[in-house]
Amino acid sequence: SGTDHFYKIHLAPGQQLDVALSGAAEADFDLYIYENEAFNDEHIIGESITDTSSESASIVAWEDAYYIINVFAYEGNSPEGC
């Protein structure tokens, strides 16, 4: 089991979103970026799913819309800044 942390951000077309996070060495986080507030696998447009606490992902917005960043704390403490 784990804990999700969600962040909503508005982007204009052409804007780049860079997300990076880190945590304790024994932690395991996953990072997902969703388009248009849809929370299913077909709407994942950026992700980083290693077995460590260091994750990063980038996207370039193609439309004026809200995008969702999902930090999933699979094991360990919450990522810094959450």
Short mmCIF file of C-alpha atoms in Angstrom, two decimals:
data_model
loop_
_atom_site.label_atom_id
_atom_site.label_comp_id
_atom_site.label_asym_id
_atom_site.label_seq_id
_atom_site.Cartn_x
_atom_site.Cartn_y
_atom_site.Cartn_z
CA SER A 1 0.00 0.00 0.00
CA GLY A 2 1.04 3.61 -0.36
CA THR A 3 -0.01 7.22 -0.31
CA ASP A 4 -0.80 9.52 -3.24
CA HIS A 5 0.01 13.24 -3.24
CA PHE A 6 -1.71 15.21 -6.04
CA TYR A 7 -0.75 18.62 -7.45
CA LYS A 8 -2.71 20.50 -10.10
CA ILE A 9 -0.95 22.95 -12.43
CA HIS A 10 -2.17 25.04 -15.34
CA LEU A 11 0.01 25.15 -18.46
CA ALA A 12 -0.27 27.04 -21.72
CA PRO A 13 0.64 25.40 -25.04
CA GLY A 14 4.41 25.04 -25.38
CA GLN A 15 5.16 25.43 -21.66
CA GLN A 16 7.52 22.80 -20.26
CA LEU A 17 6.93 21.13 -16.90
CA ASP A 18 9.95 19.60 -15.16
CA VAL A 19 9.29 17.64 -11.96
CA ALA A 20 12.00 16.16 -9.72
CA LEU A 21 11.81 14.74 -6.23
CA SER A 22 13.96 12.95 -3.70
CA GLY A 23 13.62 11.35 -0.31
CA ALA A 24 15.22 9.01 2.17
CA ALA A 25 17.48 6.28 0.76
CA GLU A 26 15.15 3.51 1.93
CA ALA A 27 12.04 5.11 0.39
CA ASP A 28 10.44 4.22 -2.95
CA PHE A 29 8.42 6.88 -4.79
CA ASP A 30 6.77 6.87 -8.20
CA LEU A 31 5.95 9.97 -10.23
CA TYR A 32 3.13 10.33 -12.78
CA ILE A 33 1.91 13.29 -14.85
CA TYR A 34 -1.66 13.08 -16.14
CA GLU A 35 -3.37 15.13 -18.83
CA ASN A 36 -6.62 16.97 -18.26
CA GLU A 37 -7.35 15.68 -14.77
CA ALA A 38 -7.99 12.12 -16.01
CA PHE A 39 -6.57 9.56 -13.59
CA ASN A 40 -6.18 6.38 -15.60
CA ASP A 41 -3.24 4.76 -17.36
CA GLU A 42 -4.21 5.94 -20.85
CA HIS A 43 -3.85 9.56 -19.70
CA ILE A 44 -0.33 9.25 -18.25
CA ILE A 45 1.87 11.56 -20.33
CA GLY A 46 5.00 11.49 -18.16
CA GLU A 47 6.28 9.09 -15.53
CA SER A 48 9.23 7.89 -13.53
CA ILE A 49 8.80 4.58 -11.70
CA THR A 50 12.14 3.39 -10.37
CA ASP A 51 12.60 1.52 -7.11
CA THR A 52 14.29 4.53 -5.46
CA SER A 53 13.24 7.84 -3.92
CA SER A 54 14.76 9.92 -6.75
CA GLU A 55 12.34 10.48 -9.62
CA SER A 56 12.04 13.01 -12.44
CA ALA A 57 9.79 13.57 -15.45
CA SER A 58 9.21 16.32 -18.02
CA ILE A 59 6.44 17.17 -20.47
CA VAL A 60 5.62 19.97 -22.89
CA ALA A 61 1.97 21.08 -22.81
CA TRP A 62 0.18 20.85 -26.14
CA GLU A 63 -3.01 22.59 -25.01
CA ASP A 64 -4.15 25.21 -22.54
CA ALA A 65 -5.23 22.94 -19.69
CA TYR A 66 -4.69 21.68 -16.18
CA TYR A 67 -2.24 18.84 -15.68
CA ILE A 68 -1.96 16.64 -12.61
CA ILE A 69 1.25 15.57 -10.89
CA ASN A 70 0.84 12.41 -8.80
CA VAL A 71 3.61 11.51 -6.37
CA PHE A 72 2.99 8.02 -5.06
CA ALA A 73 4.89 7.14 -1.87
CA TYR A 74 5.13 3.38 -2.33
CA GLU A 75 7.41 2.89 0.69
CA GLY A 76 8.97 5.25 3.20
CA ASN A 77 8.32 8.86 4.07
CA SER A 78 6.64 11.47 1.93
CA PRO A 79 8.87 13.13 -0.66
CA GLU A 80 10.43 16.44 0.30
CA GLY A 81 8.12 19.33 -0.42
CA CYS A 82 4.89 17.32 -0.35
#
